[in-house]
Coordinates of C-alpha atoms in Angstrom, one line a residue:
M20 CA 111.7 32.2 -108.0
T21 CA 110.2 28.7 -108.6
E22 CA 107.6 27.7 -111.1
G23 CA 105.3 26.8 -108.3
A24 CA 105.5 30.3 -106.8
V25 CA 104.6 31.9 -110.1
Y26 CA 101.6 29.6 -110.5
D27 CA 100.4 30.4 -107.0
V28 CA 100.6 34.1 -107.6
L29 CA 98.9 33.7 -111.0
R30 CA 96.1 31.6 -109.4
E31 CA 95.6 34.2 -106.7
A32 CA 95.6 37.0 -109.3
L33 CA 92.9 35.2 -111.3
W34 CA 90.8 34.6 -108.1
T35 CA 91.1 38.3 -107.3
A36 CA 89.9 39.2 -110.8
V37 CA 86.9 36.9 -110.3
L38 CA 86.1 38.5 -107.0
I39 CA 86.4 42.0 -108.3
S40 CA 84.3 41.4 -111.4
T41 CA 81.5 39.5 -109.6
P42 CA 79.4 42.5 -108.5
I43 CA 79.4 44.1 -111.9
L44 CA 78.7 40.9 -113.8
A45 CA 75.9 39.9 -111.4
S46 CA 74.3 43.3 -111.8
A47 CA 74.5 43.1 -115.6
L48 CA 72.9 39.6 -115.4
V49 CA 70.1 40.6 -113.1
T50 CA 69.3 43.8 -115.1
G51 CA 69.4 41.9 -118.4
L52 CA 67.0 39.2 -117.1
V53 CA 64.6 41.8 -115.7
I54 CA 64.6 43.8 -118.9
G55 CA 64.3 40.7 -121.0
L56 CA 61.3 39.6 -119.0
F57 CA 59.8 43.0 -119.3
Q58 CA 60.3 42.9 -123.1
A59 CA 58.8 39.5 -123.3
L60 CA 55.7 40.4 -121.3
T61 CA 55.1 43.7 -123.2
S62 CA 56.3 42.7 -126.7
I63 CA 58.4 45.9 -126.8
Q64 CA 61.6 45.2 -128.8
E65 CA 63.5 48.5 -128.4
M66 CA 67.3 48.2 -128.3
T67 CA 67.9 51.2 -126.1
L68 CA 65.5 49.6 -123.5
T69 CA 68.1 47.0 -122.9
F70 CA 71.2 49.1 -123.2
V71 CA 70.4 52.2 -121.0
P72 CA 69.2 50.5 -117.9
K73 CA 72.0 48.0 -118.0
L74 CA 74.6 50.7 -118.4
L75 CA 73.0 52.7 -115.5
A76 CA 73.1 49.6 -113.3
L77 CA 76.7 48.9 -114.1
V78 CA 77.7 52.5 -113.3
V79 CA 75.9 52.4 -110.0
V80 CA 77.3 49.1 -108.9
F81 CA 80.8 50.1 -110.0
W82 CA 80.5 53.3 -108.0
M83 CA 79.2 51.4 -104.9
S84 CA 81.8 48.6 -105.1
M85 CA 84.9 50.7 -105.9
S86 CA 86.0 50.6 -102.3
F87 CA 85.8 46.8 -102.3
M88 CA 87.7 46.5 -105.6
T89 CA 90.4 48.9 -104.4
N90 CA 90.9 47.0 -101.1
S91 CA 91.0 43.7 -102.9
L92 CA 93.7 44.8 -105.3
N93 CA 95.6 46.5 -102.6
S94 CA 95.5 43.4 -100.4
F95 CA 96.6 41.2 -103.3
F96 CA 99.6 43.4 -104.1
Q97 CA 100.7 43.8 -100.5
N98 CA 100.3 40.2 -99.6
S99 CA 101.5 38.5 -102.8
V100 CA 103.2 40.6 -105.4
I101 CA 105.4 42.9 -103.3
P102 CA 106.8 40.1 -101.0
M103 CA 107.6 38.0 -104.1
I104 CA 109.4 41.0 -105.7
A105 CA 111.3 41.7 -102.5
A106 CA 112.3 38.0 -102.1
H107 CA 113.5 37.9 -105.7
K108 CA 115.5 41.1 -105.3
N109 CA 117.2 40.0 -102.1
G110 CA 117.9 36.5 -103.1

């Protein structure tokens, strides 16, 4: 296994991690902005007001995107990791 192959798999793994985390991070960002705007407009500074809606949004988005995350990880392992292991084992 060459150094270039390891870097290619590492690059693809990092890109897969970015793709998988994007829906959750985007929902946290949007929810945080909306709650922050609401707090600024109403002068309500309650800590649970930021935590609870953000947590609920994260859970909902995670539940909705689990299929996408599973398919992305499965594709990464089937197309990159398993062939690399098989090539290393055979050669």
